[in-house]
Short mmCIF file of C-alpha atoms in Angstrom, two decimals:
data_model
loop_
_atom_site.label_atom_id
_atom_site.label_comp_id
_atom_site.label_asym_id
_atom_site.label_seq_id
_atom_site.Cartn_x
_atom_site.Cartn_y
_atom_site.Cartn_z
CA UNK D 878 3.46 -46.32 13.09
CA UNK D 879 0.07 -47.62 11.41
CA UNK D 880 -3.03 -44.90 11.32
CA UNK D 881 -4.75 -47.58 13.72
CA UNK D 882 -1.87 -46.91 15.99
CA UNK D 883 -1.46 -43.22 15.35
CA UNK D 884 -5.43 -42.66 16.33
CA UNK D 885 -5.00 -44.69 19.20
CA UNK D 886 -2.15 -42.34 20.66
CA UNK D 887 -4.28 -39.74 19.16
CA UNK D 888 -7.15 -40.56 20.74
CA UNK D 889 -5.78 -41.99 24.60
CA UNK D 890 -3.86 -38.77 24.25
CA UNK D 891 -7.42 -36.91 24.43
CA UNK D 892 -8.55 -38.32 27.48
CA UNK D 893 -5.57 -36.18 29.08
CA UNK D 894 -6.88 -32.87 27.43
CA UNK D 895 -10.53 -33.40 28.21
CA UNK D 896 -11.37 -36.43 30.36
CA UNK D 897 -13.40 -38.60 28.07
CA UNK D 898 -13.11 -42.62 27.52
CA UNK D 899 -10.97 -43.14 24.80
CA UNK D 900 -13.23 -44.16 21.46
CA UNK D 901 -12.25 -47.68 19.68
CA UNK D 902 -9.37 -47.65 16.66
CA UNK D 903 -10.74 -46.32 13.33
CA UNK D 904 -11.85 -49.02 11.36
CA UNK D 905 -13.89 -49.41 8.17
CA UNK D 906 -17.65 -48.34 8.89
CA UNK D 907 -15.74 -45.04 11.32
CA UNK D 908 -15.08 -41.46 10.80
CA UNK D 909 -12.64 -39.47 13.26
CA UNK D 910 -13.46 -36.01 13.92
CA UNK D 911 -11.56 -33.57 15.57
CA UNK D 912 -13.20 -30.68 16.75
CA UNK D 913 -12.80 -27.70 18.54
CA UNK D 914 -16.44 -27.62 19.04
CA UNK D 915 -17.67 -28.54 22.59
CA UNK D 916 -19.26 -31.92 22.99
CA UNK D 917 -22.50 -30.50 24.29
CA UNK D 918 -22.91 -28.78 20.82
CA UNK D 919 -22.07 -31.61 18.86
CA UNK D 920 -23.12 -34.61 20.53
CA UNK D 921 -26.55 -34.33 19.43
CA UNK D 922 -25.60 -33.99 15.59
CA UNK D 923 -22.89 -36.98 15.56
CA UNK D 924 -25.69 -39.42 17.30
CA UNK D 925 -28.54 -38.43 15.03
CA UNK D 926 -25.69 -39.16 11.96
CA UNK D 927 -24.74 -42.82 13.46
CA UNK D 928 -28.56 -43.31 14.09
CA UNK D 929 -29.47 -43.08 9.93
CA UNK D 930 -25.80 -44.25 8.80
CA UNK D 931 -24.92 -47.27 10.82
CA UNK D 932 -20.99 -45.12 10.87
CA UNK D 933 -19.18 -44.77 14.15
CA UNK D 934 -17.72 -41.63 14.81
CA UNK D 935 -14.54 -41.09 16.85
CA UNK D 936 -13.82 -37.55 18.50
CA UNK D 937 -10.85 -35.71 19.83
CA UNK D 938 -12.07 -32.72 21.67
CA UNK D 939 -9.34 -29.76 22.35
CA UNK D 940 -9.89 -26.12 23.12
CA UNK D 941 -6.64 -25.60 20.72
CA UNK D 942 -3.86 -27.01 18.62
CA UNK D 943 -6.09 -29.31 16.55
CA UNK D 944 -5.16 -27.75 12.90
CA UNK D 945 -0.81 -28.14 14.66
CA UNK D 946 -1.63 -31.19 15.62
CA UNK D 947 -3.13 -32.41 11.81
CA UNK D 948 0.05 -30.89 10.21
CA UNK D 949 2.44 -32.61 12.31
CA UNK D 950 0.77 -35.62 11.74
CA UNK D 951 1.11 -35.53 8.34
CA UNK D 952 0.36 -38.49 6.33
CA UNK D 953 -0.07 -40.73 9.16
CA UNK D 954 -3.28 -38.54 10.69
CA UNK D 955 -6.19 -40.22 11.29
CA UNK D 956 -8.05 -37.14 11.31
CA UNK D 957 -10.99 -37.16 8.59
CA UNK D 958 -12.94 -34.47 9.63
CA UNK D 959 -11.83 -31.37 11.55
CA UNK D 960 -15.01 -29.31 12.83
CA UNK D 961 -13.80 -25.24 14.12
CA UNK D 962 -14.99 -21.74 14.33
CA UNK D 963 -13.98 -18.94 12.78
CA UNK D 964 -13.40 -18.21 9.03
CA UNK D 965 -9.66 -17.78 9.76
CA UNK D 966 -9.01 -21.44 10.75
CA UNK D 967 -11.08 -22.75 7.64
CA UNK D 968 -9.26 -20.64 5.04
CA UNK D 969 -5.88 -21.00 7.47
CA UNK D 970 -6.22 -24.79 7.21
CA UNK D 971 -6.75 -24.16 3.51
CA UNK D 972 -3.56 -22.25 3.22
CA UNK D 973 -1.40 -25.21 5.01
CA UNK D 974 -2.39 -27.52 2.57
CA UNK D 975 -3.96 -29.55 5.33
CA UNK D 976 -7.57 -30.07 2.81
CA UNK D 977 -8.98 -31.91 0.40
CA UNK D 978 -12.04 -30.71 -1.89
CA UNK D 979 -15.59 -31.86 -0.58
CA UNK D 980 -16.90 -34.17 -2.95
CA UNK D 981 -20.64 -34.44 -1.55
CA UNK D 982 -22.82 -32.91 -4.42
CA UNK D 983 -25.10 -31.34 -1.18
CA UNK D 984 -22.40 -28.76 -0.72
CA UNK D 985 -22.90 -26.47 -3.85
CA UNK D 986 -26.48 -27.15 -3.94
CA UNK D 987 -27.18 -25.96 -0.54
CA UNK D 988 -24.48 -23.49 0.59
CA UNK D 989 -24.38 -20.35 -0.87
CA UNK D 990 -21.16 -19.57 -2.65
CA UNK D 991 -20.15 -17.12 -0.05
CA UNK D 992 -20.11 -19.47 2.42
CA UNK D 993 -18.02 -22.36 1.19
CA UNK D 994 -14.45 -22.54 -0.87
CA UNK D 995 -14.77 -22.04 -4.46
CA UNK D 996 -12.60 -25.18 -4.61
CA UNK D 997 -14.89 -27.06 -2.14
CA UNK D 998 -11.68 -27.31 0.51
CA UNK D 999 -14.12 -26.24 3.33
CA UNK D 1000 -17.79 -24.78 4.06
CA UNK D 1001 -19.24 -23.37 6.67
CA UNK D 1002 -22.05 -25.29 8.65
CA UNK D 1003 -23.96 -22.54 10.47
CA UNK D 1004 -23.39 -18.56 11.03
CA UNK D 1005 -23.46 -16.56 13.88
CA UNK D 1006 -23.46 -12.68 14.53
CA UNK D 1007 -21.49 -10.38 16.14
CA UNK D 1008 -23.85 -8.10 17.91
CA UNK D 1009 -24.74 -5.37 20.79
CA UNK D 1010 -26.01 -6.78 23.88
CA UNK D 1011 -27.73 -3.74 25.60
CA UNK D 1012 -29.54 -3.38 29.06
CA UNK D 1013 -32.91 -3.11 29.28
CA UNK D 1014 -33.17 -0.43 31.94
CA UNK D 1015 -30.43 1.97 30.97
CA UNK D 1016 -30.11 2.06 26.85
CA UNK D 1017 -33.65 3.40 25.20
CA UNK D 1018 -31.86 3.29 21.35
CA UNK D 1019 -33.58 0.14 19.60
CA UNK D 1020 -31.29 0.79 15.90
CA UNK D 1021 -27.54 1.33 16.41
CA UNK D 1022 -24.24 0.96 14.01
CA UNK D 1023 -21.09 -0.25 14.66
CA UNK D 1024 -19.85 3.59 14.32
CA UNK D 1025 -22.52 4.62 17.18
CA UNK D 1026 -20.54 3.39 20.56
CA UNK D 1027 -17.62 5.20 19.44
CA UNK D 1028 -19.72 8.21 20.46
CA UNK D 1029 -19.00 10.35 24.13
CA UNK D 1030 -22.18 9.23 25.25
CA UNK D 1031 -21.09 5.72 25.73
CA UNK D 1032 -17.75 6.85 27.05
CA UNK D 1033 -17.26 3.91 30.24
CA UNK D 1034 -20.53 2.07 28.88
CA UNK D 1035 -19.06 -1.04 26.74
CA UNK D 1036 -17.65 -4.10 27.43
CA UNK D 1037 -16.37 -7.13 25.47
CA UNK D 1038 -13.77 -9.89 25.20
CA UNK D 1039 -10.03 -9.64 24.56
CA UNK D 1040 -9.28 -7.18 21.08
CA UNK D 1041 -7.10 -10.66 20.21
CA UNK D 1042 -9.78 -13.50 20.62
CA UNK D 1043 -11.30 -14.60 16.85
CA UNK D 1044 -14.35 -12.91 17.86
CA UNK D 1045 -13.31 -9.29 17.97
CA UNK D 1046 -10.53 -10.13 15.82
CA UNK D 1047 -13.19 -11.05 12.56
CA UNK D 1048 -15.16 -8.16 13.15
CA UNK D 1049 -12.34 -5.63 13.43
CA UNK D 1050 -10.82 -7.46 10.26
CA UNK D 1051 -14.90 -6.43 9.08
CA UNK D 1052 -14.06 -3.23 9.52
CA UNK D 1053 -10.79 -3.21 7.77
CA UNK D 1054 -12.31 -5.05 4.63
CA UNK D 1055 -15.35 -2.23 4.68
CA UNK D 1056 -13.47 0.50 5.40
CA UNK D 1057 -9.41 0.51 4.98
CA UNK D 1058 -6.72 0.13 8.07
CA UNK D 1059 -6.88 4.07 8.86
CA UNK D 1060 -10.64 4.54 9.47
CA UNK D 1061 -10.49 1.40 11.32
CA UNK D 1062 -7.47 2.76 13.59
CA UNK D 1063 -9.69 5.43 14.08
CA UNK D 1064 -12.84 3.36 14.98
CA UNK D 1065 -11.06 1.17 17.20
CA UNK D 1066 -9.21 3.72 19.28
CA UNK D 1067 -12.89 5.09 19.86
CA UNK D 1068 -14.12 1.64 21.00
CA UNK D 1069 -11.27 1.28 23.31
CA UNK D 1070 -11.50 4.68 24.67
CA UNK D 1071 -14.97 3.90 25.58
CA UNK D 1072 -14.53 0.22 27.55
CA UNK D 1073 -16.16 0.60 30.73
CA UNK D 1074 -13.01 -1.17 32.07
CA UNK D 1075 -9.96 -3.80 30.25
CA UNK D 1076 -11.17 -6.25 28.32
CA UNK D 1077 -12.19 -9.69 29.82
CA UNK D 1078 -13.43 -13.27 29.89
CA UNK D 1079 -16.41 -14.36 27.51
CA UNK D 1080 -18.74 -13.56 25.64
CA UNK D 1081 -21.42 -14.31 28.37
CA UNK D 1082 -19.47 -12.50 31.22
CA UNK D 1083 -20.32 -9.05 29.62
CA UNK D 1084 -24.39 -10.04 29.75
CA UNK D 1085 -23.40 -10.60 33.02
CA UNK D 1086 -21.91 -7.36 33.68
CA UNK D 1087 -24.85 -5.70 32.49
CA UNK D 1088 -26.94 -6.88 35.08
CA UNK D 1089 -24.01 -5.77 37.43
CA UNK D 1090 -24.15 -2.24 36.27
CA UNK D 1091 -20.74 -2.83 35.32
CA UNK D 1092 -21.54 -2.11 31.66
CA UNK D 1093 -24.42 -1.44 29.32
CA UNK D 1094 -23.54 -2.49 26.21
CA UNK D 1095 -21.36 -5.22 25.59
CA UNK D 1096 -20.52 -6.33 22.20
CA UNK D 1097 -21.36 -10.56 21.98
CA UNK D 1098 -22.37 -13.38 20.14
CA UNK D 1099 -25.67 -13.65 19.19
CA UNK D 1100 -26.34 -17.70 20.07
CA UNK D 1101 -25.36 -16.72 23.87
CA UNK D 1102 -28.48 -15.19 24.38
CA UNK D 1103 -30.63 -18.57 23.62
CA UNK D 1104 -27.32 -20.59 25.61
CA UNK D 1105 -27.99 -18.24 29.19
CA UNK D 1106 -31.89 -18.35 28.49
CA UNK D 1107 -32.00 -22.04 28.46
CA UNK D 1108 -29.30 -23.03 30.56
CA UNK D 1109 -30.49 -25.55 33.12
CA UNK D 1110 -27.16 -26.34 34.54
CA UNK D 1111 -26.17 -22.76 35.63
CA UNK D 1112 -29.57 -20.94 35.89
CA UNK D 1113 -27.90 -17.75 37.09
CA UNK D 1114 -27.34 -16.88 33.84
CA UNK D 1115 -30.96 -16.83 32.65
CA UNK D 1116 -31.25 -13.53 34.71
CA UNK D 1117 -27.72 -12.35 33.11
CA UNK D 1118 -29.47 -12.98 30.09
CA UNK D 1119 -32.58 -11.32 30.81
CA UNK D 1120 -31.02 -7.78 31.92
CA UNK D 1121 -30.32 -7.38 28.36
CA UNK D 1122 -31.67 -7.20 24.72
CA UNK D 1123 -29.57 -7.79 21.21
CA UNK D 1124 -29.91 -4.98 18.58
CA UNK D 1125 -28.22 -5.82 15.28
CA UNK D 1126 -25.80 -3.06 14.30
CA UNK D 1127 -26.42 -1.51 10.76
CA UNK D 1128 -29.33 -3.12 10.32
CA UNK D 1129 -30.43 -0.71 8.20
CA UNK D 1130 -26.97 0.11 7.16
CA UNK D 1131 -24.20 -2.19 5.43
CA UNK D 1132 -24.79 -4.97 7.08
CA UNK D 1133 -24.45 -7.27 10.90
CA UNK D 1134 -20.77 -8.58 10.85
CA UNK D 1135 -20.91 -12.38 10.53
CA UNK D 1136 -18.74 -15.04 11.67
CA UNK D 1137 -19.43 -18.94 10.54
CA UNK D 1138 -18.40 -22.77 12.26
CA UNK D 1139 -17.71 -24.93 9.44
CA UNK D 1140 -15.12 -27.69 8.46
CA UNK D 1141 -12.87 -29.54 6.09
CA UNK D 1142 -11.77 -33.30 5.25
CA UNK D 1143 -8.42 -33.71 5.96
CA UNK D 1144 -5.66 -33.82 3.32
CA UNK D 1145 -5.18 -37.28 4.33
CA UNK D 1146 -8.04 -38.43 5.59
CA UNK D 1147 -8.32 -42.56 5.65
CA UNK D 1148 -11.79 -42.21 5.72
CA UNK D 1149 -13.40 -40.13 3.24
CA UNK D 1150 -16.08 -41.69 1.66
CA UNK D 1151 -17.56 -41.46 5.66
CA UNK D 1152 -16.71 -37.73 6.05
CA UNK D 1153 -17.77 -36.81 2.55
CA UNK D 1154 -20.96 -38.90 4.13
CA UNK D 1155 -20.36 -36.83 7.49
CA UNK D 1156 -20.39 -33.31 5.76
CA UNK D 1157 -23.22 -33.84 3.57
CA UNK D 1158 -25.74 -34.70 6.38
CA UNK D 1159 -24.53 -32.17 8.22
CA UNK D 1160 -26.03 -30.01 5.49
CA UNK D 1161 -29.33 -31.56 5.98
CA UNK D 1162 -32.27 -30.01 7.35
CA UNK D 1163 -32.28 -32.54 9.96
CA UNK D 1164 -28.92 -31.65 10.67
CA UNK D 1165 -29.65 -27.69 10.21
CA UNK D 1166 -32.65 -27.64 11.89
CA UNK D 1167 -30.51 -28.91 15.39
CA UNK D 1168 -27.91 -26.39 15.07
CA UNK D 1169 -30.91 -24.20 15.12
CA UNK D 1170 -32.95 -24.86 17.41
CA UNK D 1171 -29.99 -26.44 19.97
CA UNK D 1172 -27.58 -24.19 19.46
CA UNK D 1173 -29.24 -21.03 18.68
CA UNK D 1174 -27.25 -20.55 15.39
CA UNK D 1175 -28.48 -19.30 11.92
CA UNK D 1176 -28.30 -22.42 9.72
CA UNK D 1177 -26.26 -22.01 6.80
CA UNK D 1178 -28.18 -23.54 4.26
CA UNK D 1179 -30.92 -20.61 3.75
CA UNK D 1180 -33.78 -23.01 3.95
CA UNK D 1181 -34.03 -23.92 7.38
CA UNK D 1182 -35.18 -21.30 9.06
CA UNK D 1183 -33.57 -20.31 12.78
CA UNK D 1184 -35.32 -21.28 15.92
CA UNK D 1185 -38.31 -19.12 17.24
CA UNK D 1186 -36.62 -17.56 19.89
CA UNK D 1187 -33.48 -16.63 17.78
CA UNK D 1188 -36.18 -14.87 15.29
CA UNK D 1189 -37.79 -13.41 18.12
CA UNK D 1190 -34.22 -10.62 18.51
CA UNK D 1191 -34.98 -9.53 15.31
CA UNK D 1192 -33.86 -10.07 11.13
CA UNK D 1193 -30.31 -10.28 11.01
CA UNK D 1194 -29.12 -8.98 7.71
CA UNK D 1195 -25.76 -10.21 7.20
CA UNK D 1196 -22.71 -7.57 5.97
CA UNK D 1197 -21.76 -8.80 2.03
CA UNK D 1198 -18.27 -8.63 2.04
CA UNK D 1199 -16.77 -12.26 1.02
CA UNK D 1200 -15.70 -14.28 4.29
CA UNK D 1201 -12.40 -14.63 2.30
CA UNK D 1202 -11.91 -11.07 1.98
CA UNK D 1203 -12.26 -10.71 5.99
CA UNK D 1204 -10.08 -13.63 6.54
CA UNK D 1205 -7.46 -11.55 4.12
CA UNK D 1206 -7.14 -8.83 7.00
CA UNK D 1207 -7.19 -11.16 10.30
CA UNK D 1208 -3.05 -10.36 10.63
CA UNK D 1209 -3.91 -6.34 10.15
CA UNK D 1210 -6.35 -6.42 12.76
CA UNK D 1211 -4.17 -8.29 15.34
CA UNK D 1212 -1.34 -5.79 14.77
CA UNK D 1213 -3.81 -3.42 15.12
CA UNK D 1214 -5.04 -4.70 18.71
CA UNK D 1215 -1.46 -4.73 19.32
CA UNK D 1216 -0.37 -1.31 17.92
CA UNK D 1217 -3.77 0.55 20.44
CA UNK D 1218 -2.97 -1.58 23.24
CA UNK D 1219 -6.58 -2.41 23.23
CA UNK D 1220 -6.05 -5.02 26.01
CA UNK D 1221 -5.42 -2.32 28.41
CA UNK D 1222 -8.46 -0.85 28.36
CA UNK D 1223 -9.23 3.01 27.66
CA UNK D 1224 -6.56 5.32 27.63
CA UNK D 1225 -7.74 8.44 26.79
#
């Protein structure tokens, strides 16, 4: 089977898994992405990069299974570009063998070292924070730490996500890296023992359960809060959104725990001059500025600055502990979710 052929089933295979048209073959002049990005997010980006290149880009949306999919493949994948979240998958994909080093000169002059590979194999693209969501009418506290809800007086107060979901997993891996595997047994037994009920859904569905009275704090993303302000399509969520402000944890402390999105050329990528081309605008303040201001994220390259309203929660100051090190400890904190049952809610 030819890569032509193998993006085709590639690709047609897609349209099962999310219901788009099926993109044309790769072909000189193309770049193939697959992301785990949604298309809402990205959409804008990729059409601003055809606009000022003249390069079609190909995408394969999927929820999952994307960095599977690119090692089965093998040598035959007509991936070029793989766009994800979470520092795990980036140093994961790493790890598998399944990159190749960035050779855009863009990427060491405008990411800072902790953000990218020291062998250029991937880099983030924009950050995002892990932060307390706390009602408006029932929380007076405007400066918290992460060490703060493990205190009685938010015993039944919190709410968040499954313990096992990247989210919570990077930021109890955070904790691990900061603090060793005992203290953060102890910290996360705490937590659990103070979830207003078992953990649940999304990030957004906690802001929701704020305004429910469900909950009054609820551990989430920071980008959500510009996503529910502005979003025209379910405007329901404007008011979950509104119930609630974001305080950074340890502000004045160690640090806000800090996730990134980011990417990687494939090992065996049949395009790369085009995703070399692909990565580096992507990097651009054009290209920054959009993830900004669309997306509500914190640009990675440090300057662009982040969209008024995302300024407008406050300064996030980000934790310093190398992304790597936190990606070291992802398996510890799973077990650990595991090991405190901290999918069934408090216990104690």
């Amino acid at each position: 089977m030819t890569k032509t052929t193998r993006l085709a089933v590639a690709l047609l295979s897609s349209v099962v898994l999310t219901g788009i048209a099926a993109p044309a073959f790769a072909q000189s002049g193309e770049v193939n992405i697959y992301s785990y990005r949604e298309q809402s997010l990205l959409q804008p980006l990729l059409d601003r990069f055809s606009a000022e290149t003249g390069i079609k880009v190909n995408v394969l949306y999927a929820g999952d299974g994307l960095l599977e999919r690119v090692a089965a493949e093998g040598e035959l994948s007509p991936a070029d570009v793989v766009l994800t979240v979470d520092i795990g998958n980036l140093v994961g994909a790493e790890e598998q063998g399944l990159t190749q080093p960035i050779t855009t000169p863009v990427l060491e002059e405008r990411v800072p070292a902790a953000f990218r590979d020291d062998d250029d194999n991937w880099t983030a693209l924009s950050l995002r924070a892990r932060v307390f969501y706390v009602s408006k009418d029932r929380v007076d506290a405007t400066a918290m730490s992460y060490d703060d809800i493990t205190k009685p007086e938010w015993k039944g107060r919190i709410c968040t996500r499954a313990g096992d979901h990247a989210y919570n997993i990077g930021l109890i891996a955070q904790r691990i890296a900061e603090h060793g595997l005992d203290e953060t047994r102890t910290w996360l037994t705490a937590v659990r023992d103070n979830l207003a009920y078992p953990p649940t859904g999304g990030d957004r569905e906690g802001v929701k359960n704020i305004l429910a009275g469900t909950c009054d704090l609820s551990i989430t993303n920071t980008y959500y809060m510009g996503a529910m302000l502005n979003n025209e399509a379910e405007p329901e969520q404007k008011e979950w959104a509104a119930s609630a402000r974001i305080i950074y944890p340890d502000f004045d402390g160690e640090g806000t725990q800090v996730n990134v999105a980011g990417g990687f050329i494939a090992k065996y990528a049949p395009n790369a001059a085009n995703a070399n081309a692909l990565i580096g605008f992507l990097l651009s303040d054009e290209a920054q500025g959009i993830y900004a201001d669309t997306n509500y994220e914190f640009p990675v390259v440090p300057s662009v600055s982040p969209s008024e309203l995302t300024l407008s929660w406050g300064e996030l100051k980000p934790v310093g502990t190398p992304l790597v090190d936190v990606a070291a400890h992802r398996a510890e904190a799973a077990a650990l979710v595991d090991e405190l049952k901290f999918n069934e809610g408090a216990q104690n």
